[in-house]
CSV table of C-alpha atoms in Angstrom, one decimal:
chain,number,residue,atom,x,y,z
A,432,UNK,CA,146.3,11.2,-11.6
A,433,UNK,CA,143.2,11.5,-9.3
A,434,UNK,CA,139.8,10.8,-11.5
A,435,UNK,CA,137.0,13.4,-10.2
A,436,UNK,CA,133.9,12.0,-10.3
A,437,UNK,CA,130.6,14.5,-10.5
A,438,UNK,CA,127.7,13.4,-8.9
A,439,UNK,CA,124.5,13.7,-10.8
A,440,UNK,CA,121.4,14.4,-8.3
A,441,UNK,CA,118.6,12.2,-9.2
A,442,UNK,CA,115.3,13.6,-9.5
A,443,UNK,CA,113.8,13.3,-6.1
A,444,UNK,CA,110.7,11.0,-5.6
A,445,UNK,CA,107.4,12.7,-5.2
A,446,UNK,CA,106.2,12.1,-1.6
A,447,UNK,CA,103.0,10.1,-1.8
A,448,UNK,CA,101.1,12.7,-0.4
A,449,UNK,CA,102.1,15.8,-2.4
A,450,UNK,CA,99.9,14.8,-5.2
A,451,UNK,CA,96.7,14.6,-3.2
A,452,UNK,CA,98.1,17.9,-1.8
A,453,UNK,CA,98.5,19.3,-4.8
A,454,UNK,CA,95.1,18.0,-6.3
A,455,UNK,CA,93.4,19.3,-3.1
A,456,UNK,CA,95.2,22.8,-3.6
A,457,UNK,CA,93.6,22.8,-7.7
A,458,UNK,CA,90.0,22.0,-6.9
A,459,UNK,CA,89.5,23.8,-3.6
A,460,UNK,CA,92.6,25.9,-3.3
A,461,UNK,CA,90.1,28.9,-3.3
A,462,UNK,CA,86.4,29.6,-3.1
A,463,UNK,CA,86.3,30.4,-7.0
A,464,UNK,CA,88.3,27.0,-7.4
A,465,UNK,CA,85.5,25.1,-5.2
A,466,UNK,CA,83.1,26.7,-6.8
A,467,UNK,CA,84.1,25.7,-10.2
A,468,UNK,CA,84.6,21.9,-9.2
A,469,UNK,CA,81.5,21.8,-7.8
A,470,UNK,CA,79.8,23.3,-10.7
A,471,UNK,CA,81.6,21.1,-12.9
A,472,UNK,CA,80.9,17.8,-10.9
A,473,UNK,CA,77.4,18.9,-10.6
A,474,UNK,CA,77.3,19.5,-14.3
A,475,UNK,CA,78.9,15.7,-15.2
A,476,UNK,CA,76.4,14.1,-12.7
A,477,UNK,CA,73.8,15.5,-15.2
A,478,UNK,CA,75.5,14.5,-18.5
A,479,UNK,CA,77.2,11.9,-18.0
A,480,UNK,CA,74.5,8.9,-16.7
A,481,UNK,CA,72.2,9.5,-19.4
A,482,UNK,CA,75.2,9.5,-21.9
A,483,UNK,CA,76.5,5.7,-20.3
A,484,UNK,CA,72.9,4.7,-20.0
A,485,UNK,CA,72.3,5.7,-24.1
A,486,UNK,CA,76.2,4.1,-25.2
A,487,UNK,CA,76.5,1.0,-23.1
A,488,UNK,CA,73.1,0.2,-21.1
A,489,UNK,CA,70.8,0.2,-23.2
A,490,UNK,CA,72.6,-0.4,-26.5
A,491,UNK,CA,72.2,-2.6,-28.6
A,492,UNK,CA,74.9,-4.6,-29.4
A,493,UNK,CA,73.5,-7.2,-32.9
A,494,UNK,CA,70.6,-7.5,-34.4
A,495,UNK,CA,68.6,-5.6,-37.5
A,496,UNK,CA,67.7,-2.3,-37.7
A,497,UNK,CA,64.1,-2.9,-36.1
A,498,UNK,CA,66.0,-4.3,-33.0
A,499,UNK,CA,67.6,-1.0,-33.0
A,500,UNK,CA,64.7,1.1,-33.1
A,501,UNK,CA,63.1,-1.1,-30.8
A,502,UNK,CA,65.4,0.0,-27.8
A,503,UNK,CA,66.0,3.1,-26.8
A,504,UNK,CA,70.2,3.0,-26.6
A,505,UNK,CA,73.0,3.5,-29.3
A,506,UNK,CA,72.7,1.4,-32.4
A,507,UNK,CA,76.1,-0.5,-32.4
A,508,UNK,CA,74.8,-3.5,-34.4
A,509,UNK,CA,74.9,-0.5,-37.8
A,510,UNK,CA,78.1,-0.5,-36.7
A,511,UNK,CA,79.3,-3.9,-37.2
A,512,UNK,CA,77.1,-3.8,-40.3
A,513,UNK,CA,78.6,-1.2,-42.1
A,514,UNK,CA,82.2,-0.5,-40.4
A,515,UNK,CA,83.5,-1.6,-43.9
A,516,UNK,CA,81.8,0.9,-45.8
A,517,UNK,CA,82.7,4.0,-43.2
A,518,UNK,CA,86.2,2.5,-43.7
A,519,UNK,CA,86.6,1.9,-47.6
A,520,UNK,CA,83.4,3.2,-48.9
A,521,UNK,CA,82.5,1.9,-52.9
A,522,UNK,CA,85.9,-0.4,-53.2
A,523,UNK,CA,84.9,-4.0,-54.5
A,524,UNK,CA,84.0,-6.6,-51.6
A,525,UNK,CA,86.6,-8.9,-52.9
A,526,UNK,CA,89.7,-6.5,-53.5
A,527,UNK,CA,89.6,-4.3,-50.6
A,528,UNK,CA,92.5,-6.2,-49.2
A,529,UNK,CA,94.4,-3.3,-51.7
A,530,UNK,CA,93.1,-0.2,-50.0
A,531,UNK,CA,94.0,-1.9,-46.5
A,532,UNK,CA,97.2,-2.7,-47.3
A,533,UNK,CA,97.6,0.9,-48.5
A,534,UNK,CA,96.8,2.2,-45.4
A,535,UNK,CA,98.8,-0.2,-43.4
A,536,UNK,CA,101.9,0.9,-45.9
A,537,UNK,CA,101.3,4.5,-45.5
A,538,UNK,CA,100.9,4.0,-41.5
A,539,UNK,CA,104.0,2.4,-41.7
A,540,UNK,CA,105.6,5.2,-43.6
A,541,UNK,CA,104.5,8.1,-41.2
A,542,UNK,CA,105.6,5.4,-37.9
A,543,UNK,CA,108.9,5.7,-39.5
A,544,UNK,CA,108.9,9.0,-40.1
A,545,UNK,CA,108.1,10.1,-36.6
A,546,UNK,CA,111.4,8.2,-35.3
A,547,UNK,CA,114.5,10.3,-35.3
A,548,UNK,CA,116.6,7.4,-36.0
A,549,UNK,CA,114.9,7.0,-39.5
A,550,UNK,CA,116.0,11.0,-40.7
A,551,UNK,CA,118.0,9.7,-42.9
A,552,UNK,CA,118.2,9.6,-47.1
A,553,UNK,CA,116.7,6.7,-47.2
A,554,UNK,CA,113.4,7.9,-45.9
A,555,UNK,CA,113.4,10.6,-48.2
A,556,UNK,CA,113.6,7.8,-51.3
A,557,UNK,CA,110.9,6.0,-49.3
A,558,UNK,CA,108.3,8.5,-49.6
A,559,UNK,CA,108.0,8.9,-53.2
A,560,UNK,CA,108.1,4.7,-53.3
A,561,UNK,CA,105.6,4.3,-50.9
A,562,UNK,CA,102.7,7.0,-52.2
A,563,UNK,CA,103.6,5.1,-55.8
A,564,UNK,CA,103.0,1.6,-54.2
A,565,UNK,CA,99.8,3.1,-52.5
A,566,UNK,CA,98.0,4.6,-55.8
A,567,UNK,CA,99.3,1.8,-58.0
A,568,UNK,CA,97.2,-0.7,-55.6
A,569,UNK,CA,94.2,1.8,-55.0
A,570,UNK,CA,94.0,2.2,-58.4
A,571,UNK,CA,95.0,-1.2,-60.2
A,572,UNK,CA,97.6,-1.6,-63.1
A,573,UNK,CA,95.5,-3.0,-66.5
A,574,UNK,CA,97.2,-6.0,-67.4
A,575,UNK,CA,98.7,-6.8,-64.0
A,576,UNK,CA,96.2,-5.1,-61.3
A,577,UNK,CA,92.8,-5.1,-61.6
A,578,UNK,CA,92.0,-1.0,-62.5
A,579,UNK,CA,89.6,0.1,-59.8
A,580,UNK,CA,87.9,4.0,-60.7
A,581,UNK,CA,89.1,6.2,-58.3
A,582,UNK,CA,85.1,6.9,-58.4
A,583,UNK,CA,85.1,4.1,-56.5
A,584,UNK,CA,87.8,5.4,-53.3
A,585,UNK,CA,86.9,6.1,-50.4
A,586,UNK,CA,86.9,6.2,-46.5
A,587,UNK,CA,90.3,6.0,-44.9
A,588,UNK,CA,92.3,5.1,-47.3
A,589,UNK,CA,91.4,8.4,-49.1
A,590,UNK,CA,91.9,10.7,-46.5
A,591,UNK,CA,95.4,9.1,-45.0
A,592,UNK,CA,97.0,9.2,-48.8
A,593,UNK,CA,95.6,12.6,-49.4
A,594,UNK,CA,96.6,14.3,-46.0
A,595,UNK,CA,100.3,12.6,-45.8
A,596,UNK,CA,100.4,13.8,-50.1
A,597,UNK,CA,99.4,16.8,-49.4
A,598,UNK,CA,101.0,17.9,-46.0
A,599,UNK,CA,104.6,16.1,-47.6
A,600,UNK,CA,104.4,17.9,-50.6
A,601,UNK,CA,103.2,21.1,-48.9
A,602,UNK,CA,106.6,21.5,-46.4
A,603,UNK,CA,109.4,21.7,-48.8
A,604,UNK,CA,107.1,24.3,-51.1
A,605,UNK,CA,106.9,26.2,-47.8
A,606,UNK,CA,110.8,26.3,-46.9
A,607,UNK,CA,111.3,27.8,-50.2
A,608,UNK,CA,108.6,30.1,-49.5
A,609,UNK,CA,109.5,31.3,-45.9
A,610,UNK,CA,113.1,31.5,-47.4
A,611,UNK,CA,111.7,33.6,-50.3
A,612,UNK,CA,109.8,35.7,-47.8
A,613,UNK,CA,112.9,36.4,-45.7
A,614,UNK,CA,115.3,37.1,-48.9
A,615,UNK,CA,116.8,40.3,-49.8
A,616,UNK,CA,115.8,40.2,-53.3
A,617,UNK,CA,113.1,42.3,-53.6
A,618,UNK,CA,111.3,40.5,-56.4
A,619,UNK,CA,111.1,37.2,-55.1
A,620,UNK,CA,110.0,38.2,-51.9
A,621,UNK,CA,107.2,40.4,-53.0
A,622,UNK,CA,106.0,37.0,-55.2
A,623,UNK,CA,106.2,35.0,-51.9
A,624,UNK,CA,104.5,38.0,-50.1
A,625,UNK,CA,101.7,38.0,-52.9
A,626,UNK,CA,101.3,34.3,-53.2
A,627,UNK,CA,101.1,33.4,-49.3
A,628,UNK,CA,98.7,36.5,-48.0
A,629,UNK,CA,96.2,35.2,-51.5
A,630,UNK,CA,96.3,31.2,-50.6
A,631,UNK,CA,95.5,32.4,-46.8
A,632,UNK,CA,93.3,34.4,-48.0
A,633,UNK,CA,91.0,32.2,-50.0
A,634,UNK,CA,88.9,29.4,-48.1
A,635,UNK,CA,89.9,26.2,-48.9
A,636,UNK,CA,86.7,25.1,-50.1
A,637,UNK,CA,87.1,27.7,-53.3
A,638,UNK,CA,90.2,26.0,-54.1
A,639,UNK,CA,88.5,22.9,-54.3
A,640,UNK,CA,86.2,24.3,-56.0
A,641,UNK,CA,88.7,25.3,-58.8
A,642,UNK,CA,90.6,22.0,-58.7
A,643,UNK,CA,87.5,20.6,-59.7
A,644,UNK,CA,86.1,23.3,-62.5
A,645,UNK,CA,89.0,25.8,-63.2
A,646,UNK,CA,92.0,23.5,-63.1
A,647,UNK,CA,90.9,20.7,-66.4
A,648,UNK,CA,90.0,24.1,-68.5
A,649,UNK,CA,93.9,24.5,-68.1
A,650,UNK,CA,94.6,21.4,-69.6
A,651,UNK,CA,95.5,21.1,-72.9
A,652,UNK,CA,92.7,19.4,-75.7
A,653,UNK,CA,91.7,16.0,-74.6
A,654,UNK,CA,93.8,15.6,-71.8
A,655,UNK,CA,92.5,15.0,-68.4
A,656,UNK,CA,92.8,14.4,-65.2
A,657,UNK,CA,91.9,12.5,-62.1
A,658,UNK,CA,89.9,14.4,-59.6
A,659,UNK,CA,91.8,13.1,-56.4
A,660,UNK,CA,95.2,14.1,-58.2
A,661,UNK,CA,93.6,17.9,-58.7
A,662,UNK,CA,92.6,17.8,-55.5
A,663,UNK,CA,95.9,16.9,-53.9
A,664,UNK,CA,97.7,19.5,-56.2
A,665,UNK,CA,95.5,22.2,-55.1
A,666,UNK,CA,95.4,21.5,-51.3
A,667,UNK,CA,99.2,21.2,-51.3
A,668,UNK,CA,99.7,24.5,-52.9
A,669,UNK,CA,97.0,25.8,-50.3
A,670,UNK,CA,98.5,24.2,-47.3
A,671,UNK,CA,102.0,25.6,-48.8
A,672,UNK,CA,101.0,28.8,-47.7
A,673,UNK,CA,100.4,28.5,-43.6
A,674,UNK,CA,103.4,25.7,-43.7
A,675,UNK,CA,105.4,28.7,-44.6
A,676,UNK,CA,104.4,31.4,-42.1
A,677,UNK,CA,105.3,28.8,-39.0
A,678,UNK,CA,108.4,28.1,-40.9
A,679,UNK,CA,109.1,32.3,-41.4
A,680,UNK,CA,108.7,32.5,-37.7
A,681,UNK,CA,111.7,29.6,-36.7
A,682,UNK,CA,113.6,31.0,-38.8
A,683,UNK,CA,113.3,34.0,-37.4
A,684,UNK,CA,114.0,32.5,-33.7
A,685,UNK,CA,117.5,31.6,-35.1
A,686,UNK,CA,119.9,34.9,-34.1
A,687,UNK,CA,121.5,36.3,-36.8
A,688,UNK,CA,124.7,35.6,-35.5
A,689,UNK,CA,124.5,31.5,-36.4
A,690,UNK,CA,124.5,32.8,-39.8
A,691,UNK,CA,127.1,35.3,-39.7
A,692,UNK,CA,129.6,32.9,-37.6
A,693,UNK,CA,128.5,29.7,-41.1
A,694,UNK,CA,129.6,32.8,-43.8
A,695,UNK,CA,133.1,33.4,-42.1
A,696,UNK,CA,134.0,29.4,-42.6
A,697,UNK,CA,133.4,30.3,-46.2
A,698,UNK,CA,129.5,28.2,-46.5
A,699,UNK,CA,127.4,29.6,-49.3
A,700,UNK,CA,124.2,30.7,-48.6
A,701,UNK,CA,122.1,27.1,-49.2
A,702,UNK,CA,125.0,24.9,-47.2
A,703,UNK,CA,123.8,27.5,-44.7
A,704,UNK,CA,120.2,27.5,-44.6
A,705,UNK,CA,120.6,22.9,-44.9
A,706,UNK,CA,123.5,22.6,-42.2
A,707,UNK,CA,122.9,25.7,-39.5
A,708,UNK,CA,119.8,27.7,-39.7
A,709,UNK,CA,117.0,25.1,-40.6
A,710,UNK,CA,117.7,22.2,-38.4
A,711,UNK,CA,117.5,25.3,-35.4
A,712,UNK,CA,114.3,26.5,-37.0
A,713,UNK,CA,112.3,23.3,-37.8
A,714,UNK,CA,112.8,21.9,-33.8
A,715,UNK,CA,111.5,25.5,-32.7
A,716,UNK,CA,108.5,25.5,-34.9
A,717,UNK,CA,107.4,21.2,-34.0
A,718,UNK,CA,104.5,22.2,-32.2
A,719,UNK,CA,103.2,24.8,-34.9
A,720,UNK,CA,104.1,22.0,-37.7
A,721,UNK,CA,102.4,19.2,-35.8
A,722,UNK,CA,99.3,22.0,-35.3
A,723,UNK,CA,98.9,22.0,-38.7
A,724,UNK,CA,99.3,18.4,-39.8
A,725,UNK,CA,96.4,18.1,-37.2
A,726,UNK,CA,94.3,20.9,-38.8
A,727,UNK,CA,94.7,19.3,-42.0
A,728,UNK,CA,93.8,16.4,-41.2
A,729,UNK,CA,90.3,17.6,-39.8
A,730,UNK,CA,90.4,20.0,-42.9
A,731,UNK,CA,90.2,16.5,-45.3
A,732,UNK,CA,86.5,16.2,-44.2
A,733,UNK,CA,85.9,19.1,-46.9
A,734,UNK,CA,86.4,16.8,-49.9
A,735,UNK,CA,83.2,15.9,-49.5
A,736,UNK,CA,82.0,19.1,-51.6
A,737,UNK,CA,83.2,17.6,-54.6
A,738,UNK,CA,82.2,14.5,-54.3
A,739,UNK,CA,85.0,13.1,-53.2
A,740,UNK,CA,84.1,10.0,-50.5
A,741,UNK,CA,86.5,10.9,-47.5
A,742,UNK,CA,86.0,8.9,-44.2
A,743,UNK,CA,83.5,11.6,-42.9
A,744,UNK,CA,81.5,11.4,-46.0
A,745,UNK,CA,81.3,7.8,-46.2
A,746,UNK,CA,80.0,7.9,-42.5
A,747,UNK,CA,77.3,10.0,-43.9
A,748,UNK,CA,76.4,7.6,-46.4
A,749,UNK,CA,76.6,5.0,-44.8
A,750,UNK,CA,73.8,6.1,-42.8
A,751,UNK,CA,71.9,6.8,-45.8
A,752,UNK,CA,71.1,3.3,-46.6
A,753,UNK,CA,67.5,2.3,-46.3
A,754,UNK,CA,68.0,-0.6,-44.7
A,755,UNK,CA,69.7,1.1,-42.1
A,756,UNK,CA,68.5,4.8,-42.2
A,757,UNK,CA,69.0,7.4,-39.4
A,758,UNK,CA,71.7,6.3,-37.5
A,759,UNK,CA,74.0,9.2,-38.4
A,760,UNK,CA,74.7,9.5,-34.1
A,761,UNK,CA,76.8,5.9,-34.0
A,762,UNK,CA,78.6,6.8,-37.4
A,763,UNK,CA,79.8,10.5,-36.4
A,764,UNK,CA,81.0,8.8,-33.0
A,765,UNK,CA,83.2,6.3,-35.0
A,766,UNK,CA,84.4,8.5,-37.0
A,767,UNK,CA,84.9,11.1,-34.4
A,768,UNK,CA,86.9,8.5,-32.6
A,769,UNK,CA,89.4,8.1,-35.6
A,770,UNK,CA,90.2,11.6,-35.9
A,771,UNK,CA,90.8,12.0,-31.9
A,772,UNK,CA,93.2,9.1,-32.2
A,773,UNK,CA,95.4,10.5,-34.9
A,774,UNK,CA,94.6,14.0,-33.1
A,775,UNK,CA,95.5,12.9,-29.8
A,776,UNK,CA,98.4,10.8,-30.9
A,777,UNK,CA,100.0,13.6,-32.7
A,778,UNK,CA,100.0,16.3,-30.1
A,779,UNK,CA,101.5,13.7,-28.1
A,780,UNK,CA,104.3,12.8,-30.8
A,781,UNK,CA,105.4,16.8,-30.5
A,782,UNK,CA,105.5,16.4,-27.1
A,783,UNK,CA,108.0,13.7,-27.0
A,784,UNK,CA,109.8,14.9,-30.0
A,785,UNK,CA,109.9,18.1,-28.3
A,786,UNK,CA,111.6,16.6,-25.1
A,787,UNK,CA,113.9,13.7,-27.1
A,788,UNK,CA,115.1,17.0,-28.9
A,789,UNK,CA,116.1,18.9,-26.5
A,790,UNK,CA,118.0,16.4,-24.2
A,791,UNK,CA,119.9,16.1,-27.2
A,792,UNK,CA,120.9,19.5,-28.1
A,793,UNK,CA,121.2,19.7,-24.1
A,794,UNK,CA,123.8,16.5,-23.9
């Protein structure tokens, strides 16, 4: 027998000077493109000096607070003052160790997480363990942990536990939904009609609001609640609702006829939906799902309302103290940093899960 080989064309090298071609052809392809670059260099040649000049130049990098106010740059010595409090707020001095190692185990869980070659069982039992291990050292076990009031939370810790909660909790809620929404039972789809077009159409600060006023007046006589737990029930039933509209619209993007070609090998309807139609409809809708983690995530910054000390919040406060009043610019830029990373970083993810997934449905 005579063995075929198929040549593969590689992907042909770039010349060196297509790109400067090609960067040439963007800025000045046209007079409107020239005239935009120039407008926009001229408008960067304005900003951007004194901007350098006020975060590097004249900055003052240690010191007190009078040294600050005695220069005329960014304040970075506040920062290295009080970069524990933006990041952990109230915790005690000598356990904070606990929320860190939170946050390192909760990092770890959403690294794994974003790796297709930890979708397995396992990480669904992992989940659940983690968020335990996380509250159980936020908030102490008597006897064995020191307790710690969850009055006492705050910063990052806070707002990583609460988003990943929240957003974990929120997606299965909203498969059921968009699979309510798309059912032929009229009942249940009207309820998941009702139910999604009122959660969208309440802001999200009224349903903190009512996580923090309405909800213990539902409890029964001398029961209570903590105010972070209220908070993550509520904002995972809120977040529920848009979860399940980008979720409506992959399933939707599946053709009918994936469906109709699983029911004539005898599958009932949930063996289905599990082994045909939702992997198809969770890789279409990535970048809408990552969207929203992302929006969420900025979202967070809104526990503040209710006293709840997220990292935005214990930015602010931090600034509040006498001994280092005012310097609200240098805490909003940290903190503005740590949301673009985990912003950045995630639209990034989708990107590449976007690609990994289709060269595998393509091989």
């Amino acid at each position: 027998m005579t063995a075929i080989e198929l040549a593969v064309p590689r992907r042909m090298a770039r010349p060196p000077g297509r790109a400067l071609t090609t960067l040439r052809r963007g800025l000045f392809g046209s007079w409107l493109n020239g005239l935009v670059t120039l407008a926009t260099v001229a408008l960067l040649a304005v900003i951007v000096p004194p901007l350098l000049r006020w975060l590097v130049i004249d900055a003052t990098w240690s010191g007190s607070a009078a040294d600050c106010r005695a220069g005329d740059g960014a304040c970075w010595a506040f920062i290295a003052a009080k970069i524990r409090f933006i990041l952990l707020a109230f915790y005690p001095a000598e356990l904070q160790w606990r929320p860190v190692l939170a946050c390192v185990l909760m990092l770890g869980l959403l690294a794994a997480t974003a790796l297709p070659r930890f979708w397995r069982r396992e990480l669904a039992i992992a989940w659940p363990a983690v968020i335990a291990a996380c509250w159980l050292l936020m908030a102490g076990l008597p006897g064995l942990i020191a307790p710690v009031s969850s009055n006492q939370w705050g910063g990052l810790p806070v707002t990583l536990i609460i988003w990943a909660v929240c957003f974990a909790s929120a997606l299965p809620l909203a498969v059921l939904l968009a699979l309510a929404r798309r059912s032929n039972m009229a009942g249940l789809r009207l309820l998941s009609v009702a139910y999604i077009e009122l959660m969208r159409g309440i802001p999200m600060v009224a349903i903190l609001y009512f996580a923090m006023l309405i909800l213990p007046m539902a409890l029964p006589a001398g029961q209570s609640m903590d105010k972070i737990l209220r908070a993550i029930i509520m904002i995972a039933l809120f977040w529920a609702a848009y979860i399940a509209e980008v979720v409506r619209g992959g399933l939707q993007a599946v053709p009918e006829g994936q469906r109709e070609a699983a029911a004539t090998l005898g599958l009932g309807y949930w063996r289905i939906m599990q082994l045909v139609v939702l992997p198809q409809a969770l890789r279409v809708v990535i970048p809408g799902l990552v969207n929203q983690a992302i929006g969420f995530l900025l979202a967070t910054s809104l526990l503040a309302v209710i006293g709840i000390f997220d990292l935005l919040n214990a930015a602010k406060a931090s600034a509040a103290d006498p001994s280092w009043l005012g310097f609200y610019d240098e805490a909003y830029l940290v903190v503005a940093a740590i949301y673009f990373a985990f912003g950045y970083g995630g639209s990034r993810y989708s990107l590449w899960l976007e690609r990994r997934l289709h060269r595998e449905r393509r091989d």
